[in-house]
PDB file of C-alpha atoms in Angstrom:
ATOM      1  CA  MET A 203      28.747  52.467  -4.731  1.00  0.00           C
ATOM      2  CA  ARG A 204      25.905  50.923  -7.023  1.00  0.00           C
ATOM      3  CA  GLN A 205      28.198  48.303  -8.696  1.00  0.00           C
ATOM      4  CA  TYR A 206      29.216  47.075  -5.243  1.00  0.00           C
ATOM      5  CA  PHE A 207      25.565  46.786  -4.141  1.00  0.00           C
ATOM      6  CA  LEU A 208      24.999  44.832  -7.547  1.00  0.00           C
ATOM      7  CA  VAL A 209      27.816  42.476  -6.942  1.00  0.00           C
ATOM      8  CA  ILE A 210      26.863  41.841  -3.417  1.00  0.00           C
ATOM      9  CA  LEU A 211      23.229  41.082  -4.639  1.00  0.00           C
ATOM     10  CA  LEU A 212      24.372  38.700  -7.487  1.00  0.00           C
ATOM     11  CA  VAL A 213      26.524  36.915  -4.911  1.00  0.00           C
ATOM     12  CA  LEU A 214      23.784  36.493  -2.317  1.00  0.00           C
ATOM     13  CA  ILE A 215      21.351  35.252  -5.221  1.00  0.00           C
ATOM     14  CA  ASN A 216      23.867  32.747  -6.460  1.00  0.00           C
ATOM     15  CA  VAL A 217      24.552  31.316  -2.830  1.00  0.00           C
ATOM     16  CA  ALA A 218      20.746  31.223  -2.318  1.00  0.00           C
ATOM     17  CA  CYS A 219      20.111  29.569  -5.577  1.00  0.00           C
ATOM     18  CA  GLU A 220      23.320  27.046  -4.728  1.00  0.00           C
ATOM     19  CA  ASP A 221      21.531  26.249  -1.130  1.00  0.00           C
ATOM     20  CA  GLU A 222      18.147  25.779  -2.999  1.00  0.00           C
ATOM     21  CA  SER A 223      19.594  23.580  -5.632  1.00  0.00           C
ATOM     22  CA  ALA A 224      21.432  21.560  -2.775  1.00  0.00           C
ATOM     23  CA  ASN A 225      18.276  20.995  -1.020  1.00  0.00           C
ATOM     24  CA  ASN A 226      16.508  19.756  -4.156  1.00  0.00           C
ATOM     25  CA  GLU A 227      19.174  17.493  -4.852  1.00  0.00           C
ATOM     26  CA  GLU A 228      19.852  16.053  -1.264  1.00  0.00           C
ATOM     27  CA  SER A 229      18.314  12.930  -0.140  1.00  0.00           C
ATOM     28  CA  PHE A 230      16.212  12.836   3.055  1.00  0.00           C
ATOM     29  CA  THR A 231      17.381  10.654   5.499  1.00  0.00           C
ATOM     30  CA  TRP A 232      14.512   8.677   6.878  1.00  0.00           C
ATOM     31  CA  GLY A 233      14.483   6.209   9.690  1.00  0.00           C
ATOM     32  CA  GLU A 234      11.817   3.583  10.244  1.00  0.00           C
ATOM     33  CA  VAL A 235       8.278   5.197  10.519  1.00  0.00           C
ATOM     34  CA  THR A 236       5.690   2.974  12.123  1.00  0.00           C
ATOM     35  CA  THR A 237       2.709   5.409  12.292  1.00  0.00           C
ATOM     36  CA  ILE A 238       1.048   8.114  10.374  1.00  0.00           C
ATOM     37  CA  ASN A 239      -0.548  10.697  12.649  1.00  0.00           C
ATOM     38  CA  GLY A 240       0.020   8.797  15.381  1.00  0.00           C
ATOM     39  CA  GLU A 241      -1.669   5.468  14.301  1.00  0.00           C
ATOM     40  CA  VAL A 242      -0.723   2.511  12.441  1.00  0.00           C
ATOM     41  CA  PRO A 243      -2.727   2.619   9.117  1.00  0.00           C
ATOM     42  CA  PRO A 244      -5.542  -0.213   8.887  1.00  0.00           C
ATOM     43  CA  GLY A 245      -4.820  -3.148   6.713  1.00  0.00           C
ATOM     44  CA  GLU A 246      -2.555  -6.136   6.100  1.00  0.00           C
ATOM     45  CA  LEU A 247       0.845  -5.273   4.843  1.00  0.00           C
ATOM     46  CA  SER A 248       1.312  -6.545   1.167  1.00  0.00           C
ATOM     47  CA  PRO A 249       2.693  -5.498  -1.991  1.00  0.00           C
ATOM     48  CA  LEU A 250       0.751  -4.532  -5.087  1.00  0.00           C
ATOM     49  CA  GLN A 251      -0.282  -7.815  -7.085  1.00  0.00           C
ATOM     50  CA  ASP A 252      -0.259  -8.062 -10.812  1.00  0.00           C
ATOM     51  CA  VAL A 253       1.913  -5.209 -11.626  1.00  0.00           C
ATOM     52  CA  THR A 254       2.356  -4.461 -15.497  1.00  0.00           C
ATOM     53  CA  THR A 255       4.371  -1.472 -16.766  1.00  0.00           C
ATOM     54  CA  SER A 256       2.257   0.473 -19.319  1.00  0.00           C
ATOM     55  CA  LEU A 257       5.056   2.992 -20.220  1.00  0.00           C
ATOM     56  CA  ASP A 258       8.710   3.404 -19.112  1.00  0.00           C
ATOM     57  CA  THR A 259      10.550   6.182 -21.210  1.00  0.00           C
ATOM     58  CA  ILE A 260      12.826   8.912 -20.916  1.00  0.00           C
ATOM     59  CA  ASP A 261      10.984  12.411 -21.861  1.00  0.00           C
ATOM     60  CA  THR A 262      12.475  15.194 -23.551  1.00  0.00           C
ATOM     61  CA  ASN A 263      13.808  16.599 -20.184  1.00  0.00           C
ATOM     62  CA  GLY A 264      15.719  13.371 -19.549  1.00  0.00           C
ATOM     63  CA  ASN A 265      13.389  12.253 -16.780  1.00  0.00           C
ATOM     64  CA  ARG A 266      11.945   9.034 -16.669  1.00  0.00           C
ATOM     65  CA  LEU A 267       8.503   8.786 -17.337  1.00  0.00           C
ATOM     66  CA  ILE A 268       6.835   5.219 -15.953  1.00  0.00           C
ATOM     67  CA  ILE A 269       3.244   4.379 -15.615  1.00  0.00           C
ATOM     68  CA  THR A 270       2.265   0.957 -13.825  1.00  0.00           C
ATOM     69  CA  ARG A 271      -0.897  -0.873 -13.367  1.00  0.00           C
ATOM     70  CA  GLY A 272      -1.312  -3.033 -10.321  1.00  0.00           C
ATOM     71  CA  VAL A 273      -3.898  -4.601  -7.996  1.00  0.00           C
ATOM     72  CA  ARG A 274      -4.246  -3.784  -4.468  1.00  0.00           C
ATOM     73  CA  GLU A 275      -6.385  -6.673  -2.660  1.00  0.00           C
ATOM     74  CA  ALA A 276      -8.992  -6.021  -0.181  1.00  0.00           C
ATOM     75  CA  GLY A 277      -7.630  -5.446   3.239  1.00  0.00           C
ATOM     76  CA  THR A 278      -4.349  -4.828   2.239  1.00  0.00           C
ATOM     77  CA  ARG A 279      -1.951  -1.804   2.209  1.00  0.00           C
ATOM     78  CA  VAL A 280       1.380  -0.548   1.214  1.00  0.00           C
ATOM     79  CA  GLY A 281       3.897  -0.143   3.944  1.00  0.00           C
ATOM     80  CA  ILE A 282       4.436   3.327   5.221  1.00  0.00           C
ATOM     81  CA  HIS A 283       6.752   4.970   2.530  1.00  0.00           C
ATOM     82  CA  VAL A 284       7.821   8.127   0.594  1.00  0.00           C
ATOM     83  CA  HIS A 285       8.120   9.196  -2.957  1.00  0.00           C
ATOM     84  CA  LYS A 286      11.250  11.516  -3.401  1.00  0.00           C
ATOM     85  CA  TYR A 287       9.520  12.907  -6.540  1.00  0.00           C
ATOM     86  CA  GLY A 288       6.118  12.446  -5.810  1.00  0.00           C
ATOM     87  CA  GLY A 289       3.555  10.781  -7.941  1.00  0.00           C
ATOM     88  CA  HIS A 290      -0.014  10.310  -9.069  1.00  0.00           C
ATOM     89  CA  THR A 291      -2.493   7.443  -8.656  1.00  0.00           C
ATOM     90  CA  CYS A 292      -5.684   6.783 -10.582  1.00  0.00           C
ATOM     91  CA  VAL A 293      -8.295   4.456  -9.135  1.00  0.00           C
ATOM     92  CA  LEU A 294      -9.811   2.463 -12.040  1.00  0.00           C
ATOM     93  CA  SER A 295     -12.028  -0.109  -9.709  1.00  0.00           C
ATOM     94  CA  GLY A 296     -12.482  -0.343  -6.028  1.00  0.00           C
ATOM     95  CA  VAL A 297     -11.653   2.247  -3.439  1.00  0.00           C
ATOM     96  CA  ILE A 298      -8.753   3.232  -1.815  1.00  0.00           C
ATOM     97  CA  THR A 299      -8.139   4.870   1.407  1.00  0.00           C
ATOM     98  CA  ASP A 300      -4.940   7.285   1.355  1.00  0.00           C
ATOM     99  CA  PHE A 301      -2.969   8.040   4.720  1.00  0.00           C
ATOM    100  CA  ILE A 302      -0.931  11.107   4.505  1.00  0.00           C
ATOM    101  CA  GLU A 303       1.044  12.640   7.555  1.00  0.00           C
ATOM    102  CA  GLY A 304      -0.738  15.776   8.622  1.00  0.00           C
ATOM    103  CA  MET A 305      -4.004  15.187   6.717  1.00  0.00           C
ATOM    104  CA  GLU A 306      -7.205  13.340   7.471  1.00  0.00           C
ATOM    105  CA  PRO A 307      -7.461   9.693   5.409  1.00  0.00           C
ATOM    106  CA  LYS A 308      -9.291  10.274   2.331  1.00  0.00           C
ATOM    107  CA  GLU A 309     -11.158   7.591   0.367  1.00  0.00           C
ATOM    108  CA  PHE A 310     -10.780   7.916  -3.674  1.00  0.00           C
ATOM    109  CA  PRO A 311     -13.320   5.395  -5.550  1.00  0.00           C
ATOM    110  CA  ALA A 312     -13.061   4.389  -8.884  1.00  0.00           C
ATOM    111  CA  GLY A 313     -12.683   7.123 -11.469  1.00  0.00           C
ATOM    112  CA  THR A 314     -10.993   9.648  -9.281  1.00  0.00           C
ATOM    113  CA  CYS A 315      -7.143  10.247  -9.066  1.00  0.00           C
ATOM    114  CA  TYR A 316      -4.897  11.492  -6.252  1.00  0.00           C
ATOM    115  CA  TYR A 317      -1.480  13.381  -5.814  1.00  0.00           C
ATOM    116  CA  MET A 318       1.303  11.735  -3.780  1.00  0.00           C
ATOM    117  CA  PRO A 319       3.551  14.626  -2.697  1.00  0.00           C
ATOM    118  CA  PRO A 320       7.285  14.308  -2.560  1.00  0.00           C
ATOM    119  CA  ASN A 321       9.078  13.461   0.590  1.00  0.00           C
ATOM    120  CA  THR A 322       5.673  13.116   2.703  1.00  0.00           C
ATOM    121  CA  ILE A 323       5.023  10.062   4.751  1.00  0.00           C
ATOM    122  CA  MET A 324       2.126   8.002   3.510  1.00  0.00           C
ATOM    123  CA  SER A 325       0.277   4.634   2.837  1.00  0.00           C
ATOM    124  CA  ALA A 326      -2.716   3.657   0.655  1.00  0.00           C
ATOM    125  CA  ALA A 327      -5.037   0.880   1.739  1.00  0.00           C
ATOM    126  CA  ASN A 328      -7.964  -1.122   0.106  1.00  0.00           C
ATOM    127  CA  LEU A 329     -10.332  -1.206   3.011  1.00  0.00           C
ATOM    128  CA  GLY A 330     -13.353  -2.565   0.832  1.00  0.00           C
ATOM    129  CA  ASP A 331     -14.349  -5.961   0.173  1.00  0.00           C
ATOM    130  CA  ASP A 332     -13.084  -5.985  -3.730  1.00  0.00           C
ATOM    131  CA  PRO A 333      -9.747  -5.384  -5.174  1.00  0.00           C
ATOM    132  CA  ALA A 334      -8.762  -2.095  -6.289  1.00  0.00           C
ATOM    133  CA  ILE A 335      -6.885  -1.740  -9.757  1.00  0.00           C
ATOM    134  CA  LEU A 336      -4.642   1.207  -9.656  1.00  0.00           C
ATOM    135  CA  LEU A 337      -2.756   3.332 -12.211  1.00  0.00           C
ATOM    136  CA  ASP A 338       0.491   4.934 -10.968  1.00  0.00           C
ATOM    137  CA  THR A 339       2.463   7.473 -12.828  1.00  0.00           C
ATOM    138  CA  PHE A 340       5.860   8.837 -11.828  1.00  0.00           C
ATOM    139  CA  ILE A 341       8.170  11.412 -13.201  1.00  0.00           C
ATOM    140  CA  LEU A 342      11.737  11.060 -11.808  1.00  0.00           C
ATOM    141  CA  PRO A 343      15.273  11.141 -12.953  1.00  0.00           C
ATOM    142  CA  PRO A 344      16.724   7.880 -14.325  1.00  0.00           C
ATOM    143  CA  ASN A 345      18.136   5.414 -11.918  1.00  0.00           C
ATOM    144  CA  GLU A 346      16.083   6.890  -9.222  1.00  0.00           C
ATOM    145  CA  SER A 347      13.546   4.686  -7.157  1.00  0.00           C
ATOM    146  CA  MET A 348       9.905   5.557  -7.495  1.00  0.00           C
ATOM    147  CA  ILE A 349       9.294   4.489  -3.634  1.00  0.00           C
ATOM    148  CA  THR A 350      11.125   4.365  -0.375  1.00  0.00           C
ATOM    149  CA  ILE A 351       9.459   2.051   2.157  1.00  0.00           C
ATOM    150  CA  LEU A 352       9.927   3.125   5.727  1.00  0.00           C
ATOM    151  CA  GLU A 353       8.009   0.602   7.593  1.00  0.00           C
ATOM    152  CA  PRO A 354       9.963  -2.254   9.448  1.00  0.00           C
ATOM    153  CA  GLY A 355       8.764  -5.572   8.164  1.00  0.00           C
ATOM    154  CA  TRP A 356       8.015  -4.528   4.725  1.00  0.00           C
ATOM    155  CA  SER A 357      11.198  -6.854   3.226  1.00  0.00           C
ATOM    156  CA  ASP A 358       9.733  -9.860   4.770  1.00  0.00           C
ATOM    157  CA  VAL A 359       6.238  -9.451   2.818  1.00  0.00           C
ATOM    158  CA  SER A 360       7.589  -7.999  -0.324  1.00  0.00           C
ATOM    159  CA  ASN A 361       9.948 -11.140  -1.223  1.00  0.00           C
TER     160      ASN A 361
END
């Protein structure tokens, strides 16, 4: 009887692990998104300017580690987006306001960093008068995108 219980338990654990693995590997399907917490984030849609790559390598786990530096001009914001694998931004100068679904907007002045949770709708804006210099870090599987823009019209401003 005990052996049957162990076999059933192992089967259930295996099925649960397969389900969890499938959930982690599945791509979320996102539609167009125009608001965060019911409001359009402030700022003019604009891509990050003067982007340079500081590091782009494969780590010991086979993941891509990429660090980029860019300028978010005053009065601009990135389109509403998600990061499938999350990410991390440090504000080197200026101030960035981060808008995340389900949270209050939060300001990050120079010298601070913030985490961008995976598969979470967000946008970031420079609502100040001076450019903001940002350092972004992502760890993700090779050949995966760092960002997926969900806001309609983004391709019009990013080209």
